[in-house]
Coordinates of C-alpha atoms and ligand atoms in Angstrom, one line a residue:
M1303 CA 93.5 102.1 100.1
A1304 CA 92.4 98.6 99.5
D1305 CA 94.8 97.4 102.3
I1306 CA 93.3 99.9 104.8
V1307 CA 89.8 98.8 104.0
S1308 CA 90.7 95.1 104.4
S1309 CA 92.5 95.7 107.7
T1310 CA 89.6 97.6 109.1
D1311 CA 87.2 94.9 107.9
R1312 CA 89.5 92.2 109.3
I1313 CA 89.6 93.8 112.8
A1314 CA 85.8 94.4 112.8
A1315 CA 85.2 90.8 111.6
S1316 CA 87.5 89.4 114.3
I1317 CA 85.7 91.4 117.1
T1318 CA 82.3 90.5 115.7
Q1319 CA 83.3 86.8 115.7
A1320 CA 84.3 87.0 119.4
I1321 CA 80.9 88.6 120.1
V1322 CA 79.0 85.9 118.1
E1323 CA 81.0 83.2 119.9
R1324 CA 80.2 84.9 123.2
R1325 CA 83.8 85.3 124.2
L1326 CA 83.4 89.1 124.7
M1327 CA 80.9 90.1 127.4
P1328 CA 78.6 93.2 127.0
G1329 CA 80.2 96.2 128.6
T1330 CA 83.8 95.0 128.0
R1331 CA 86.2 98.0 127.4
L1332 CA 87.9 97.9 124.0
A1333 CA 91.0 100.0 124.5
E1334 CA 92.3 101.3 121.2
Q1335 CA 96.0 100.9 122.0
Q1336 CA 95.6 97.3 123.3
L1337 CA 93.6 96.4 120.1
A1338 CA 96.3 98.1 118.0
D1339 CA 99.0 95.9 119.7
I1340 CA 96.9 92.7 119.4
Y1341 CA 96.3 93.2 115.7
G1342 CA 99.6 94.8 114.9
V1343 CA 98.0 97.9 113.3
S1344 CA 97.7 101.6 113.9
R1345 CA 95.2 103.1 116.3
T1346 CA 93.6 104.8 113.3
L1347 CA 92.7 101.5 111.8
V1348 CA 91.4 100.3 115.1
R1349 CA 89.3 103.4 115.5
Q1350 CA 87.8 102.9 112.0
A1351 CA 86.9 99.3 112.9
L1352 CA 85.3 100.4 116.2
N1353 CA 83.3 103.1 114.3
Q1354 CA 82.1 100.4 111.9
L1355 CA 81.1 98.2 114.8
S1356 CA 79.2 101.0 116.5
R1357 CA 77.2 101.6 113.3
H1358 CA 76.2 97.9 113.6
R1359 CA 75.3 98.5 117.3
L1360 CA 77.8 96.0 118.5
V1361 CA 80.0 98.6 120.1
T1362 CA 79.1 101.8 122.1
L1363 CA 81.3 104.8 121.8
T1364 CA 81.2 107.4 124.6
P1365 CA 83.6 110.3 125.2
A1366 CA 84.0 109.3 128.8
R1367 CA 84.6 105.6 128.5
G1368 CA 85.8 105.2 125.0
A1369 CA 84.7 102.0 123.1
C1370 CA 82.8 99.2 124.9
V1371 CA 81.0 96.1 123.8
A1372 CA 77.4 97.2 123.5
E1373 CA 74.8 96.4 126.2
P1374 CA 71.5 96.2 124.4
S1375 CA 68.5 97.4 126.3
V1376 CA 65.4 95.3 126.9
E1377 CA 63.5 97.4 124.3
E1378 CA 66.2 96.9 121.8
A1379 CA 66.2 93.1 122.5
R1380 CA 62.5 92.9 121.9
Q1381 CA 62.8 94.9 118.7
V1382 CA 65.6 92.7 117.4
F1383 CA 63.5 89.6 117.9
E1384 CA 60.5 91.2 116.4
L1385 CA 62.5 92.1 113.3
R1386 CA 64.0 88.6 113.1
K1387 CA 60.5 87.1 113.2
M1388 CA 59.3 89.3 110.3
L1389 CA 62.3 88.6 108.1
E1390 CA 62.8 85.0 108.8
S1391 CA 59.1 84.0 108.5
S1392 CA 58.9 85.5 105.0
L1393 CA 62.3 84.0 104.2
L1394 CA 61.2 80.5 105.2
A1395 CA 57.8 80.9 103.5
Q1396 CA 59.6 81.7 100.2
L1397 CA 62.3 79.0 100.6
C1398 CA 59.6 76.5 101.2
S1399 CA 58.5 76.7 97.6
T1400 CA 61.9 77.1 96.0
I1401 CA 64.1 74.8 98.0
T1402 CA 66.1 72.2 96.0
P1403 CA 67.4 68.7 97.0
A1404 CA 71.0 70.1 96.7
Q1405 CA 70.1 72.9 99.1
I1406 CA 68.5 70.4 101.5
R1407 CA 71.8 68.5 101.4
Q1408 CA 73.7 71.7 102.2
L1409 CA 71.5 72.3 105.2
R1410 CA 71.9 68.7 106.4
E1411 CA 75.7 69.2 106.1
H1412 CA 75.4 72.2 108.3
L1413 CA 73.2 70.4 110.9
K1414 CA 75.9 67.7 111.0
L1415 CA 78.5 70.3 111.9
E1416 CA 76.2 71.7 114.6
R1417 CA 75.7 68.2 116.1
E1418 CA 79.4 67.5 116.1
A1419 CA 80.2 70.8 117.8
L1420 CA 77.6 70.0 120.4
K1421 CA 79.1 66.6 121.0
R1422 CA 82.6 68.1 121.4
T1423 CA 81.1 70.7 123.8
D1424 CA 82.9 73.2 121.6
V1425 CA 81.0 76.2 123.0
P1426 CA 82.3 79.0 120.7
G1427 CA 82.0 76.7 117.6
R1428 CA 78.5 75.6 118.3
T1429 CA 77.3 79.1 119.2
R1430 CA 78.7 80.4 115.8
L1431 CA 77.2 77.4 113.9
L1432 CA 73.8 77.9 115.5
A1433 CA 73.8 81.5 114.4
D1434 CA 75.2 80.7 110.9
F1435 CA 72.2 78.4 110.3
H1436 CA 69.9 81.4 109.9
V1437 CA 72.4 83.2 107.7
L1438 CA 72.7 80.1 105.5
L1439 CA 69.0 80.0 104.9
A1440 CA 69.2 83.6 103.6
R1441 CA 72.1 82.7 101.4
L1442 CA 70.2 79.7 100.0
H1443 CA 67.4 82.1 99.1
G1444 CA 70.0 84.0 97.1
N1445 CA 69.5 87.3 99.0
E1446 CA 72.9 88.5 100.1
V1447 CA 71.5 91.7 101.6
L1448 CA 69.2 89.7 103.8
A1449 CA 72.1 87.4 104.7
E1450 CA 74.1 90.4 105.9
T1451 CA 71.2 91.9 107.7
L1452 CA 70.5 88.6 109.5
A1453 CA 74.2 88.2 110.4
D1454 CA 74.1 91.6 112.0
L1455 CA 70.9 90.8 113.9
L1456 CA 72.4 87.4 115.0
S1457 CA 75.5 89.1 116.4
R1458 CA 73.2 91.4 118.4
C1459 CA 71.3 88.4 119.6
S1460 CA 74.5 87.0 121.0
L1461 CA 75.0 90.1 123.1
I1462 CA 71.3 90.0 124.1
A1463 CA 71.7 86.3 125.2
L1464 CA 74.7 87.3 127.3
M1465 CA 73.0 90.3 128.8
Y1466 CA 69.8 88.6 129.7
Q1467 CA 71.2 85.1 130.5
S1468 CA 69.4 83.0 127.9
S1469 CA 68.5 79.6 129.3
H1470 CA 67.5 78.2 126.0
S1471 CA 70.0 75.4 125.6
A1472 CA 72.1 74.9 122.5
A1473 CA 70.8 71.3 122.3
E1474 CA 67.2 72.6 122.2
S1475 CA 68.1 75.1 119.5
Q1476 CA 69.9 72.4 117.5
A1477 CA 66.9 70.0 117.7
E1478 CA 64.7 72.8 116.5
H1479 CA 66.9 73.4 113.5
E1480 CA 66.6 69.7 112.6
A1481 CA 62.8 70.1 112.7
I1482 CA 62.9 73.2 110.5
V1483 CA 65.0 71.4 107.8
N1484 CA 62.6 68.4 107.9
A1485 CA 59.6 70.7 107.4
L1486 CA 61.5 72.5 104.5
Q1487 CA 62.2 69.2 102.9
A1488 CA 58.5 68.2 103.3
R1489 CA 57.6 71.7 101.9
D1490 CA 55.1 71.9 104.8
K1491 CA 54.7 75.7 105.1
R1492 CA 52.2 75.5 108.0
A1493 CA 54.5 73.4 110.1
L1494 CA 57.5 75.5 109.2
M1495 CA 55.8 78.8 110.4
K1496 CA 54.9 77.1 113.6
L1497 CA 58.4 75.8 114.1
L1498 CA 60.1 79.1 113.4
D1499 CA 57.7 80.9 115.7
N1500 CA 58.4 78.4 118.4
H1501 CA 62.2 78.6 117.8
L1502 CA 62.5 82.3 118.0
G1503 CA 59.8 82.5 120.7
N1504 CA 61.6 80.0 122.8
V1505 CA 64.9 81.9 122.7
E1506 CA 63.1 85.2 123.5
A1507 CA 61.0 83.6 126.2
N1508 CA 64.1 82.2 127.9
L1509 CA 65.8 85.6 128.2
K1510 CA 65.5 87.2 131.6
L1511 CA 64.4 90.5 130.2
E1512 CA 65.3 92.5 133.3
P1513 CA 68.6 94.2 133.3
R1514 CA 71.2 92.4 135.4
A1515 CA 71.5 94.9 138.2
P1516 CA 73.9 94.0 140.9
D1517 CA 72.1 93.6 144.2
L1518 CA 73.8 96.2 146.3
A1519 CA 72.1 95.3 149.6
A1520 CA 72.9 91.6 149.3
A1521 CA 76.5 92.3 148.4
L1522 CA 77.0 94.6 151.4
K1523 CA 75.2 92.4 153.8
A1524 CA 77.7 89.6 153.0
A1525 CA 80.6 91.8 154.0
Ligands
ZN1909 ZN1 68.4 79.0 115.5

């Protein structure tokens, strides 16, 4: 039983990572047999993993098409960002009074990894690290449930960024993370709240929150 659970988790984690690193596009078909071959497991395990991912809203299951990478709606995108703002502003407000020098060093280590990934133009790596920054803040606060919830929301944000073509650059996000850590170190709560608002607001504002509909007329005119 433990093996079954760990295989299901392993497949779900691998697909989630591909989504976080933006290697899997929204709407991509996830064929059970193909996944079973890739992971060298039974279709039953694959189906369990896909069920798990659909509960986290990363995969959509429909009788007609089977499993596909989810395509979050505009409304869902807005709600995900709204929830992130609620959770992360209260997280940062609390961290601001409890943060220790050792934790600041841990955050600085993480920022260094982000900068290095940016310099290498390692796109999957930097995308994952930029998301992990937010999860790390929750871990430092010592709330594992919050860390898991944020990790789920961050995965959904990756899909949202792909769906709505976020133009907020990785370099801008990275610079904003540096400023957040500086404000934490200075225990400047007011600056911190402004920075977070700006950071999440920038990402959201740079999404083109209109579904990407193919322009049929333009496509046919060209032909
Ligand atoms: Zn960020």
